[in-house]
Amino acid sequence: MKNRRSMLFMPGNNPGMLVSADILGADSVIFDLEDAVALTEKDAARNLVKNALTSIRFENSEVTVRINPIDSPFWEKDLQAIIPCGLDAIVVPKASVQAVKAVEEKIAFIVSEHHLQKTPKLLMLVESAYGIMDLQAIAAASTNIDGLLLGGEDFSVDLGIQRTRLSKELEYARYKLATVAHAFQIDSLDTPFTDVDDVEGLRLDTAFSKSIGFSGRLLINPRQVEEVHEIFSPSQKEIEHAIAILQANEDAKREGLGVFSFKGKMVDLPVIKRAQAVYKNALEWGLTKEVIF
């Protein structure tokens, strides 16, 4: 699991944005071959993304590509072009068990055909009422699935409902997706907040996402990265507290203690696991350099 706080969509048909993607600060970038690209530009966008993947050195962000859905005539060409480039993950739209199986089978063929050493992870974008109801089956359909992503706009269209500022209408889908992702120990990315000028709304909505278990969210504008990272990142106080617990745990293990007291409170395995997760994320995101082990 990558622990992605942010995944930033980048139109696959925009060369300037493809070139600048790695310096925008997002944990992951999604080069988009689907919704951001007109039908007449699919081939050109695919070639642009392929060239970007093979010619640009990405050092700061995980690189993923959203392919076209399996009910389109484009998805197999998308995979044929980008899998040999060695990207990190594929974002699969219109998530379903059928989509998992079809995409995984095609990827396996390409990996074998090109004698590749790396198979990209699958990130399933759930965008329909049926997808939400079938979430557990989707998550269980492959061990290569590394995350569940919520597509709130298409989901709302499927339900025939209007989107509101803080997405009250999406709560059932959000709770279920976050819960299933935790059950399978994979990432959960909330739907994009589409009003890029409403910073207060972004903060409120993202704080709610974190409070119900999402690990991060999808973004449509690089201006949203800093706000989202601030909310999904542990504070310095939380990091220091986690490090102190882990150091106390090391001392307790040397003394043969399974449960110990820290600042007047008993510390058991769930507390230690929570501290380990905070510490791991802080290291991964460059929020601390203190090495405990």
PDB file of N, CA and C in Angstrom, residues 10-14 32-46 68:
ATOM      1  N   MET A  10      -4.006  14.727 -14.444  1.00  0.00           N
ATOM      2  CA  MET A  10      -3.336  15.542 -15.447  1.00  0.00           C
ATOM      3  C   MET A  10      -3.852  15.118 -16.822  1.00  0.00           C
ATOM      4  N   PRO A  11      -4.410  16.038 -17.620  1.00  0.00           N
ATOM      5  CA  PRO A  11      -4.917  15.660 -18.953  1.00  0.00           C
ATOM      6  C   PRO A  11      -3.824  15.062 -19.823  1.00  0.00           C
ATOM      7  N   GLY A  12      -4.103  13.889 -20.379  1.00  0.00           N
ATOM      8  CA  GLY A  12      -3.099  13.214 -21.187  1.00  0.00           C
ATOM      9  C   GLY A  12      -2.792  13.890 -22.503  1.00  0.00           C
ATOM     10  N   ASN A  13      -3.614  14.856 -22.890  1.00  0.00           N
ATOM     11  CA  ASN A  13      -3.397  15.545 -24.166  1.00  0.00           C
ATOM     12  C   ASN A  13      -2.780  16.930 -23.981  1.00  0.00           C
ATOM     13  N   ASN A  14      -2.213  17.194 -22.800  1.00  0.00           N
ATOM     14  CA  ASN A  14      -1.611  18.501 -22.517  1.00  0.00           C
ATOM     15  C   ASN A  14      -0.119  18.317 -22.244  1.00  0.00           C
ATOM     16  N   ASP A  32      -4.364  11.212 -17.532  1.00  0.00           N
ATOM     17  CA  ASP A  32      -5.731  10.820 -17.863  1.00  0.00           C
ATOM     18  C   ASP A  32      -5.922  10.628 -19.359  1.00  0.00           C
ATOM     19  N   LEU A  33      -6.302   9.408 -19.737  1.00  0.00           N
ATOM     20  CA  LEU A  33      -6.638   9.118 -21.128  1.00  0.00           C
ATOM     21  C   LEU A  33      -8.141   9.010 -21.338  1.00  0.00           C
ATOM     22  N   GLU A  34      -8.910   9.190 -20.261  1.00  0.00           N
ATOM     23  CA  GLU A  34     -10.355   8.990 -20.368  1.00  0.00           C
ATOM     24  C   GLU A  34     -11.107  10.317 -20.483  1.00  0.00           C
ATOM     25  N   ASP A  35     -11.702  10.794 -19.374  1.00  0.00           N
ATOM     26  CA  ASP A  35     -12.622  11.928 -19.441  1.00  0.00           C
ATOM     27  C   ASP A  35     -11.992  13.221 -19.937  1.00  0.00           C
ATOM     28  N   ALA A  36     -10.700  13.415 -19.669  1.00  0.00           N
ATOM     29  CA  ALA A  36     -10.055  14.675 -20.052  1.00  0.00           C
ATOM     30  C   ALA A  36      -9.730  14.748 -21.539  1.00  0.00           C
ATOM     31  N   VAL A  37      -9.940  13.649 -22.252  1.00  0.00           N
ATOM     32  CA  VAL A  37      -9.505  13.575 -23.649  1.00  0.00           C
ATOM     33  C   VAL A  37     -10.703  13.338 -24.562  1.00  0.00           C
ATOM     34  N   ALA A  38     -10.867  14.204 -25.563  1.00  0.00           N
ATOM     35  CA  ALA A  38     -11.951  14.044 -26.536  1.00  0.00           C
ATOM     36  C   ALA A  38     -11.727  12.794 -27.378  1.00  0.00           C
ATOM     37  N   LEU A  39     -12.813  12.253 -27.906  1.00  0.00           N
ATOM     38  CA  LEU A  39     -12.734  11.028 -28.700  1.00  0.00           C
ATOM     39  C   LEU A  39     -11.770  11.162 -29.872  1.00  0.00           C
ATOM     40  N   THR A  40     -11.719  12.352 -30.452  1.00  0.00           N
ATOM     41  CA  THR A  40     -10.860  12.565 -31.620  1.00  0.00           C
ATOM     42  C   THR A  40      -9.378  12.680 -31.257  1.00  0.00           C
ATOM     43  N   GLU A  41      -9.081  12.787 -29.957  1.00  0.00           N
ATOM     44  CA  GLU A  41      -7.699  12.988 -29.523  1.00  0.00           C
ATOM     45  C   GLU A  41      -7.132  11.787 -28.764  1.00  0.00           C
ATOM     46  N   LYS A  42      -7.855  10.675 -28.723  1.00  0.00           N
ATOM     47  CA  LYS A  42      -7.428   9.524 -27.929  1.00  0.00           C
ATOM     48  C   LYS A  42      -6.055   9.004 -28.368  1.00  0.00           C
ATOM     49  N   ASP A  43      -5.855   8.843 -29.666  1.00  0.00           N
ATOM     50  CA  ASP A  43      -4.579   8.307 -30.146  1.00  0.00           C
ATOM     51  C   ASP A  43      -3.433   9.254 -29.846  1.00  0.00           C
ATOM     52  N   ALA A  44      -3.648  10.549 -30.065  1.00  0.00           N
ATOM     53  CA  ALA A  44      -2.601  11.540 -29.807  1.00  0.00           C
ATOM     54  C   ALA A  44      -2.253  11.597 -28.328  1.00  0.00           C
ATOM     55  N   ALA A  45      -3.265  11.558 -27.450  1.00  0.00           N
ATOM     56  CA  ALA A  45      -3.029  11.597 -26.009  1.00  0.00           C
ATOM     57  C   ALA A  45      -2.258  10.364 -25.553  1.00  0.00           C
ATOM     58  N   ARG A  46      -2.628   9.213 -26.087  1.00  0.00           N
ATOM     59  CA  ARG A  46      -1.937   7.963 -25.727  1.00  0.00           C
ATOM     60  C   ARG A  46      -0.451   8.056 -26.071  1.00  0.00           C
ATOM     61  N   ASN A  68      -9.029   4.102 -20.569  1.00  0.00           N
ATOM     62  CA  ASN A  68     -10.442   4.158 -20.924  1.00  0.00           C
ATOM     63  C   ASN A  68     -11.150   2.893 -20.415  1.00  0.00           C
TER      64      ASN A  68
END
